[in-house]
Amino acid sequence: MPELPEVETVRRGLAPALVGKRIAKAKTKRGDLRFPFPDRFAARLKGRTVETLDRRAKYLLAHLDNGQVWITHLGMTGRWSIIGAKQQPGDFYYAEPPDPTHTHVVVELEDGGRIEFNDPRRFGYMDLIAEAELETHPYFKGLGPEPLSNAFHEGHLKKAFAGKKTSVKAALLDQRVVAGLGNIYVVEALHRVGIAPTKEAGRISAKRLETLFHAIRAVLEEAIEAGGSTLSDYAGADGAQGQMQHRFRVYDREGEKCPTPNCPGTIARVTQSGRSTFYCPRCQR
DNA sequence: ACAACCTCCTGGGGGC
DNA sequence: TGCCCCCAGGAGGTTG
């Protein structure tokens, strides 16, 4: 799924269609995604105005004018699309609708805009939460810092990894350590700094953790700039595919030559807790 | 506390 | 062409 850069790309694409707009009508096409929709979900959206569209970790947060926050998690294959024909430059209604078989939520805005949520695998979910309960809600309680915010800083990983016997890859996938990383960007960040994904988190020097900190920032920023990564399902709210997949150094590149200058290694694939890890055994230690 | 494994679900790709 | 198996960006849950 959508990791942080993909969710951020969706947020940026969706915002012009949604922020400041009043919801004329919302419709769910089934009772559940990963979880059941909250009670009277569609009725509670109707008539509300979206004040801001934020992101926390991999969640989209639409703050409504009644103190409620409309949450979307995209799961593995969730997409928000702004539907309609582009009439003139600056219009933001231009996505081609994805396969309607898996369109589960349709929201019509009072200005005539329409957005659709599509999710073949239905690992995504939505919820409505009171703003005052956001921080204590199970979705958000315990989430680590936003990696692109000041709350994530050079000393953070040292503190978070201290004494951890788990692999550095598992540690970085743990949303309590730092929020928003997923399989792809963890693997990419580790290659950039030459740390083996299997390395015990608590045994990495402070100096190397500093370089890792910078690599995490860099890879996420680059990915956002590239509009995220499209492997199969992911697309921005305007329907555009991401471009970051062309810049992967190791992800899904098993058997290819290691891109590190002068490294004679070959990218390997191993399984760590059921997920694919790609890395260069030669230059990642 | 932690690792390994399983689960939700659908679709695409490779092998035969 | 078809079938079967494996794999996939998340993440919560259960075991041991």
mmCIF file of C-alpha atoms in Angstrom, chain A residues 3-283:
data_model
loop_
_atom_site.group_PDB
_atom_site.id
_atom_site.type_symbol
_atom_site.label_atom_id
_atom_site.label_comp_id
_atom_site.label_asym_id
_atom_site.label_seq_id
_atom_site.Cartn_x
_atom_site.Cartn_y
_atom_site.Cartn_z
ATOM 1 C CA GLU A 3 3.120 4.183 2.456
ATOM 2 C CA LEU A 4 3.585 7.720 3.703
ATOM 3 C CA PRO A 5 4.610 9.276 0.336
ATOM 4 C CA GLU A 6 1.640 7.753 -1.465
ATOM 5 C CA VAL A 7 -0.821 8.875 1.196
ATOM 6 C CA GLU A 8 0.714 12.339 1.159
ATOM 7 C CA THR A 9 0.381 12.458 -2.640
ATOM 8 C CA VAL A 10 -3.277 11.486 -2.378
ATOM 9 C CA ARG A 11 -3.786 14.142 0.284
ATOM 10 C CA ARG A 12 -2.268 16.860 -1.863
ATOM 11 C CA GLY A 13 -4.276 15.794 -4.875
ATOM 12 C CA LEU A 14 -7.538 15.466 -3.013
ATOM 13 C CA ALA A 15 -7.310 18.674 -1.018
ATOM 14 C CA PRO A 16 -8.307 21.130 -3.774
ATOM 15 C CA ALA A 17 -11.452 19.124 -4.492
ATOM 16 C CA LEU A 18 -12.424 18.690 -0.880
ATOM 17 C CA VAL A 19 -11.194 21.436 1.413
ATOM 18 C CA GLY A 20 -13.731 24.173 1.997
ATOM 19 C CA LYS A 21 -16.361 22.109 0.203
ATOM 20 C CA ARG A 22 -19.707 21.016 1.543
ATOM 21 C CA ILE A 23 -20.742 17.393 1.183
ATOM 22 C CA ALA A 24 -24.055 17.179 -0.659
ATOM 23 C CA LYS A 25 -24.373 13.427 -0.490
ATOM 24 C CA ALA A 26 -22.392 10.394 0.528
ATOM 25 C CA LYS A 27 -23.096 6.799 -0.332
ATOM 26 C CA THR A 28 -21.537 3.510 0.708
ATOM 27 C CA LYS A 29 -22.043 0.540 -1.567
ATOM 28 C CA ARG A 30 -21.531 -2.084 1.070
ATOM 29 C CA GLY A 31 -21.578 -2.255 4.850
ATOM 30 C CA ASP A 32 -17.903 -2.780 5.421
ATOM 31 C CA LEU A 33 -14.394 -2.545 4.106
ATOM 32 C CA ARG A 34 -11.798 -4.015 6.412
ATOM 33 C CA PHE A 35 -14.095 -2.992 9.256
ATOM 34 C CA PRO A 36 -17.776 -2.033 9.222
ATOM 35 C CA PHE A 37 -18.431 1.622 8.467
ATOM 36 C CA PRO A 38 -19.377 3.531 11.620
ATOM 37 C CA ASP A 39 -23.079 3.952 12.397
ATOM 38 C CA ARG A 40 -24.956 6.163 9.956
ATOM 39 C CA PHE A 41 -21.673 6.985 8.255
ATOM 40 C CA ALA A 42 -23.059 8.417 5.028
ATOM 41 C CA ALA A 43 -25.780 10.384 6.821
ATOM 42 C CA ARG A 44 -23.231 11.918 9.184
ATOM 43 C CA LEU A 45 -21.115 13.154 6.280
ATOM 44 C CA LYS A 46 -24.023 14.779 4.493
ATOM 45 C CA GLY A 47 -24.171 18.546 4.879
ATOM 46 C CA ARG A 48 -20.742 18.782 6.517
ATOM 47 C CA THR A 49 -18.015 21.041 5.235
ATOM 48 C CA VAL A 50 -14.435 19.777 5.113
ATOM 49 C CA GLU A 51 -12.238 22.330 6.855
ATOM 50 C CA THR A 52 -8.799 20.771 6.424
ATOM 51 C CA LEU A 53 -7.320 17.600 4.991
ATOM 52 C CA ASP A 54 -4.362 16.336 6.989
ATOM 53 C CA ARG A 55 -2.270 13.225 7.127
ATOM 54 C CA ARG A 56 -0.978 11.344 10.139
ATOM 55 C CA ALA A 57 1.202 8.307 9.390
ATOM 56 C CA LYS A 58 -0.711 6.518 6.613
ATOM 57 C CA TYR A 59 -4.090 7.971 7.587
ATOM 58 C CA LEU A 60 -5.945 10.759 5.822
ATOM 59 C CA LEU A 61 -7.796 13.030 8.240
ATOM 60 C CA ALA A 62 -10.586 15.238 6.931
ATOM 61 C CA HIS A 63 -11.564 17.655 9.678
ATOM 62 C CA LEU A 64 -15.259 18.469 9.447
ATOM 63 C CA ASP A 65 -17.113 21.563 10.616
ATOM 64 C CA ASN A 66 -18.821 19.679 13.448
ATOM 65 C CA GLY A 67 -15.722 18.626 15.356
ATOM 66 C CA GLN A 68 -15.611 15.186 13.782
ATOM 67 C CA VAL A 69 -12.704 13.813 11.807
ATOM 68 C CA TRP A 70 -13.343 11.594 8.818
ATOM 69 C CA ILE A 71 -10.532 9.052 8.640
ATOM 70 C CA THR A 72 -9.434 7.045 5.615
ATOM 71 C CA HIS A 73 -6.797 4.338 5.662
ATOM 72 C CA LEU A 74 -5.993 3.118 2.153
ATOM 73 C CA GLY A 75 -4.920 -0.369 3.211
ATOM 74 C CA MET A 76 -3.070 -2.061 0.347
ATOM 75 C CA THR A 77 -5.127 -1.063 -2.676
ATOM 76 C CA GLY A 78 -7.315 1.848 -1.600
ATOM 77 C CA ARG A 79 -7.644 4.833 -3.933
ATOM 78 C CA TRP A 80 -9.418 8.150 -3.736
ATOM 79 C CA SER A 81 -10.209 9.570 -7.149
ATOM 80 C CA ILE A 82 -11.588 12.922 -8.191
ATOM 81 C CA ILE A 83 -14.013 12.107 -10.952
ATOM 82 C CA GLY A 84 -14.945 14.189 -13.935
ATOM 83 C CA ALA A 85 -13.672 15.716 -17.122
ATOM 84 C CA LYS A 86 -10.956 18.313 -17.095
ATOM 85 C CA GLN A 87 -12.451 21.443 -18.629
ATOM 86 C CA GLN A 88 -9.654 23.953 -18.342
ATOM 87 C CA PRO A 89 -6.224 24.325 -16.759
ATOM 88 C CA GLY A 90 -6.508 24.391 -13.024
ATOM 89 C CA ASP A 91 -9.514 22.114 -12.903
ATOM 90 C CA PHE A 92 -9.037 19.271 -10.534
ATOM 91 C CA TYR A 93 -11.785 16.962 -11.716
ATOM 92 C CA TYR A 94 -9.945 14.659 -14.000
ATOM 93 C CA ALA A 95 -9.358 11.097 -12.841
ATOM 94 C CA GLU A 96 -10.545 8.242 -14.952
ATOM 95 C CA PRO A 97 -12.764 6.236 -12.629
ATOM 96 C CA PRO A 98 -11.139 2.950 -11.629
ATOM 97 C CA ASP A 99 -13.008 -0.330 -12.031
ATOM 98 C CA PRO A 100 -16.494 0.349 -10.596
ATOM 99 C CA THR A 101 -16.658 -3.222 -9.296
ATOM 100 C CA HIS A 102 -14.585 -2.089 -6.355
ATOM 101 C CA THR A 103 -15.939 1.401 -5.851
ATOM 102 C CA HIS A 104 -17.228 1.344 -2.293
ATOM 103 C CA VAL A 105 -17.844 4.979 -1.384
ATOM 104 C CA VAL A 106 -19.053 7.882 -3.522
ATOM 105 C CA VAL A 107 -19.106 11.424 -2.159
ATOM 106 C CA GLU A 108 -20.740 14.285 -4.022
ATOM 107 C CA LEU A 109 -19.783 17.836 -3.195
ATOM 108 C CA GLU A 110 -22.152 20.750 -3.348
ATOM 109 C CA ASP A 111 -20.026 22.444 -6.014
ATOM 110 C CA GLY A 112 -20.644 19.542 -8.386
ATOM 111 C CA GLY A 113 -17.410 17.691 -7.684
ATOM 112 C CA ARG A 114 -17.401 13.997 -6.941
ATOM 113 C CA ILE A 115 -14.848 11.748 -5.294
ATOM 114 C CA GLU A 116 -14.858 7.954 -5.224
ATOM 115 C CA PHE A 117 -13.128 5.451 -3.015
ATOM 116 C CA ASN A 118 -12.075 2.265 -4.729
ATOM 117 C CA ASP A 119 -10.389 -0.678 -3.018
ATOM 118 C CA PRO A 120 -10.217 -4.154 -4.608
ATOM 119 C CA ARG A 121 -8.712 -5.901 -1.615
ATOM 120 C CA ARG A 122 -10.759 -3.990 0.949
ATOM 121 C CA PHE A 123 -7.931 -3.720 3.450
ATOM 122 C CA GLY A 124 -8.739 -0.044 3.691
ATOM 123 C CA TYR A 125 -11.168 1.475 6.159
ATOM 124 C CA MET A 126 -12.951 4.662 7.147
ATOM 125 C CA ASP A 127 -14.134 6.012 10.439
ATOM 126 C CA LEU A 128 -15.571 9.094 12.081
ATOM 127 C CA ILE A 129 -13.909 10.177 15.311
ATOM 128 C CA ALA A 130 -14.387 13.204 17.532
ATOM 129 C CA GLU A 131 -11.474 15.569 17.130
ATOM 130 C CA ALA A 132 -10.965 15.645 20.885
ATOM 131 C CA GLU A 133 -10.418 11.887 20.913
ATOM 132 C CA LEU A 134 -7.920 11.727 18.089
ATOM 133 C CA GLU A 135 -4.786 11.416 20.152
ATOM 134 C CA THR A 136 -6.187 8.810 22.472
ATOM 135 C CA HIS A 137 -7.908 6.781 19.793
ATOM 136 C CA PRO A 138 -6.411 3.317 19.240
ATOM 137 C CA TYR A 139 -5.537 4.219 15.633
ATOM 138 C CA PHE A 140 -3.251 6.990 16.759
ATOM 139 C CA LYS A 141 -2.285 6.312 20.328
ATOM 140 C CA GLY A 142 1.242 4.956 20.367
ATOM 141 C CA LEU A 143 2.155 6.069 16.858
ATOM 142 C CA GLY A 144 5.735 7.255 16.619
ATOM 143 C CA PRO A 145 6.729 10.677 15.317
ATOM 144 C CA GLU A 146 6.060 11.873 11.804
ATOM 145 C CA PRO A 147 9.363 11.258 10.017
ATOM 146 C CA LEU A 148 9.290 14.600 8.205
ATOM 147 C CA SER A 149 8.495 16.629 11.311
ATOM 148 C CA ASN A 150 10.773 18.027 13.971
ATOM 149 C CA ALA A 151 9.509 15.380 16.373
ATOM 150 C CA PHE A 152 11.701 12.976 14.415
ATOM 151 C CA HIS A 153 15.289 14.029 15.008
ATOM 152 C CA GLU A 154 18.815 12.684 14.979
ATOM 153 C CA GLY A 155 18.689 11.206 18.444
ATOM 154 C CA HIS A 156 15.308 9.578 18.056
ATOM 155 C CA LEU A 157 16.395 6.294 16.517
ATOM 156 C CA LYS A 158 19.161 5.852 19.065
ATOM 157 C CA LYS A 159 16.644 6.113 21.848
ATOM 158 C CA ALA A 160 13.994 4.017 20.114
ATOM 159 C CA PHE A 161 16.439 1.254 19.159
ATOM 160 C CA ALA A 162 18.267 1.059 22.485
ATOM 161 C CA GLY A 163 18.379 -2.538 23.633
ATOM 162 C CA LYS A 164 16.174 -3.745 20.781
ATOM 163 C CA LYS A 165 17.052 -7.272 19.736
ATOM 164 C CA THR A 166 14.750 -7.207 16.759
ATOM 165 C CA SER A 167 16.071 -6.601 13.245
ATOM 166 C CA VAL A 168 16.449 -3.037 12.089
ATOM 167 C CA LYS A 169 13.948 -3.758 9.332
ATOM 168 C CA ALA A 170 11.271 -4.934 11.753
ATOM 169 C CA ALA A 171 12.027 -1.992 14.010
ATOM 170 C CA LEU A 172 11.518 0.526 11.216
ATOM 171 C CA LEU A 173 8.284 -1.127 10.108
ATOM 172 C CA ASP A 174 6.994 -0.736 13.658
ATOM 173 C CA GLN A 175 4.734 2.315 13.501
ATOM 174 C CA ARG A 176 5.456 3.022 17.183
ATOM 175 C CA VAL A 177 9.096 3.730 16.368
ATOM 176 C CA VAL A 178 8.437 6.080 13.475
ATOM 177 C CA ALA A 179 5.114 6.431 11.689
ATOM 178 C CA GLY A 180 4.494 6.001 7.988
ATOM 179 C CA LEU A 181 7.281 3.760 6.725
ATOM 180 C CA GLY A 182 6.391 0.542 4.959
ATOM 181 C CA ASN A 183 8.223 -2.307 3.293
ATOM 182 C CA ILE A 184 9.487 -0.397 0.270
ATOM 183 C CA TYR A 185 10.921 2.703 1.865
ATOM 184 C CA VAL A 186 12.475 0.815 4.776
ATOM 185 C CA VAL A 187 14.344 -1.397 2.344
ATOM 186 C CA GLU A 188 15.388 1.587 0.225
ATOM 187 C CA ALA A 189 16.607 3.628 3.196
ATOM 188 C CA LEU A 190 18.669 0.727 4.541
ATOM 189 C CA HIS A 191 20.410 0.225 1.230
ATOM 190 C CA ARG A 192 21.316 3.887 1.014
ATOM 191 C CA VAL A 193 23.226 3.702 4.264
ATOM 192 C CA GLY A 194 24.704 0.233 3.859
ATOM 193 C CA ILE A 195 22.972 -1.323 6.835
ATOM 194 C CA ALA A 196 21.882 -4.960 6.514
ATOM 195 C CA PRO A 197 18.129 -5.303 7.142
ATOM 196 C CA THR A 198 18.837 -8.272 9.390
ATOM 197 C CA LYS A 199 21.152 -6.291 11.665
ATOM 198 C CA GLU A 200 20.052 -6.155 15.284
ATOM 199 C CA ALA A 201 18.535 -2.716 15.837
ATOM 200 C CA GLY A 202 20.110 -2.210 19.254
ATOM 201 C CA ARG A 203 23.607 -2.900 17.945
ATOM 202 C CA ILE A 204 23.894 -0.174 15.354
ATOM 203 C CA SER A 205 26.253 2.654 16.270
ATOM 204 C CA ALA A 206 24.873 6.108 17.011
ATOM 205 C CA LYS A 207 26.809 7.427 14.067
ATOM 206 C CA ARG A 208 25.206 4.996 11.632
ATOM 207 C CA LEU A 209 21.776 5.723 13.088
ATOM 208 C CA GLU A 210 22.340 9.359 12.278
ATOM 209 C CA THR A 211 22.978 8.511 8.654
ATOM 210 C CA LEU A 212 19.907 6.285 8.698
ATOM 211 C CA PHE A 213 17.843 9.154 10.052
ATOM 212 C CA HIS A 214 18.906 11.344 7.143
ATOM 213 C CA ALA A 215 18.328 8.550 4.620
ATOM 214 C CA ILE A 216 14.766 7.997 5.839
ATOM 215 C CA ARG A 217 14.023 11.668 5.419
ATOM 216 C CA ALA A 218 15.671 11.773 2.015
ATOM 217 C CA VAL A 219 13.939 8.739 0.574
ATOM 218 C CA LEU A 220 10.514 9.903 1.767
ATOM 219 C CA GLU A 221 11.029 13.414 0.439
ATOM 220 C CA GLU A 222 12.190 12.098 -2.919
ATOM 221 C CA ALA A 223 9.236 9.758 -3.091
ATOM 222 C CA ILE A 224 6.756 12.528 -2.356
ATOM 223 C CA GLU A 225 8.364 14.640 -5.024
ATOM 224 C CA ALA A 226 7.985 11.728 -7.461
ATOM 225 C CA GLY A 227 4.306 11.367 -6.607
ATOM 226 C CA GLY A 228 4.857 8.074 -4.785
ATOM 227 C CA SER A 229 5.470 4.616 -6.238
ATOM 228 C CA THR A 230 3.039 2.736 -8.463
ATOM 229 C CA LEU A 231 3.499 -1.033 -8.431
ATOM 230 C CA SER A 232 0.033 -1.980 -9.571
ATOM 231 C CA ASP A 233 -2.932 -0.295 -7.937
ATOM 232 C CA TYR A 234 -1.687 2.923 -6.524
ATOM 233 C CA ALA A 235 -2.550 6.238 -8.164
ATOM 234 C CA GLY A 236 -2.960 9.794 -6.971
ATOM 235 C CA ALA A 237 -6.373 11.434 -6.639
ATOM 236 C CA ASP A 238 -5.993 12.779 -10.189
ATOM 237 C CA GLY A 239 -5.363 9.274 -11.493
ATOM 238 C CA ALA A 240 -1.668 9.906 -12.108
ATOM 239 C CA GLN A 241 0.735 7.086 -11.385
ATOM 240 C CA GLY A 242 3.733 7.581 -9.148
ATOM 241 C CA GLN A 243 7.242 7.665 -10.589
ATOM 242 C CA MET A 244 9.368 6.667 -7.616
ATOM 243 C CA GLN A 245 9.412 2.986 -8.611
ATOM 244 C CA HIS A 246 11.846 3.893 -11.387
ATOM 245 C CA ARG A 247 14.276 5.091 -8.769
ATOM 246 C CA PHE A 248 14.216 2.069 -6.502
ATOM 247 C CA ARG A 249 17.718 0.858 -5.798
ATOM 248 C CA VAL A 250 16.827 -2.546 -4.409
ATOM 249 C CA TYR A 251 13.071 -3.032 -4.036
ATOM 250 C CA ASP A 252 11.897 -5.754 -6.439
ATOM 251 C CA ARG A 253 15.345 -5.865 -8.038
ATOM 252 C CA GLU A 254 16.449 -9.341 -7.029
ATOM 253 C CA GLY A 255 19.311 -10.563 -9.192
ATOM 254 C CA GLU A 256 20.224 -7.121 -10.489
ATOM 255 C CA LYS A 257 23.596 -5.562 -9.945
ATOM 256 C CA CYS A 258 23.914 -3.472 -6.806
ATOM 257 C CA PRO A 259 23.627 0.226 -7.732
ATOM 258 C CA THR A 260 26.213 1.319 -5.168
ATOM 259 C CA PRO A 261 29.222 2.706 -7.070
ATOM 260 C CA ASN A 262 32.023 0.122 -7.313
ATOM 261 C CA CYS A 263 30.044 -2.510 -5.424
ATOM 262 C CA PRO A 264 30.251 -5.859 -7.215
ATOM 263 C CA GLY A 265 27.262 -7.241 -5.294
ATOM 264 C CA THR A 266 23.944 -8.595 -6.563
ATOM 265 C CA ILE A 267 20.616 -7.712 -4.998
ATOM 266 C CA ALA A 268 19.234 -10.568 -2.931
ATOM 267 C CA ARG A 269 15.729 -11.260 -1.679
ATOM 268 C CA VAL A 270 15.072 -12.792 1.707
ATOM 269 C CA THR A 271 11.944 -13.149 3.792
ATOM 270 C CA GLN A 272 11.713 -11.415 7.132
ATOM 271 C CA SER A 273 8.580 -12.071 9.160
ATOM 272 C CA GLY A 274 6.735 -13.038 6.025
ATOM 273 C CA ARG A 275 7.629 -9.966 3.985
ATOM 274 C CA SER A 276 10.134 -9.618 1.180
ATOM 275 C CA THR A 277 13.375 -7.857 1.964
ATOM 276 C CA PHE A 278 15.692 -6.772 -0.831
ATOM 277 C CA TYR A 279 19.275 -5.843 -0.094
ATOM 278 C CA CYS A 280 22.879 -6.140 -1.201
ATOM 279 C CA PRO A 281 24.728 -8.669 0.970
ATOM 280 C CA ARG A 282 27.994 -7.153 -0.172
ATOM 281 C CA CYS A 283 27.650 -3.498 0.802
#
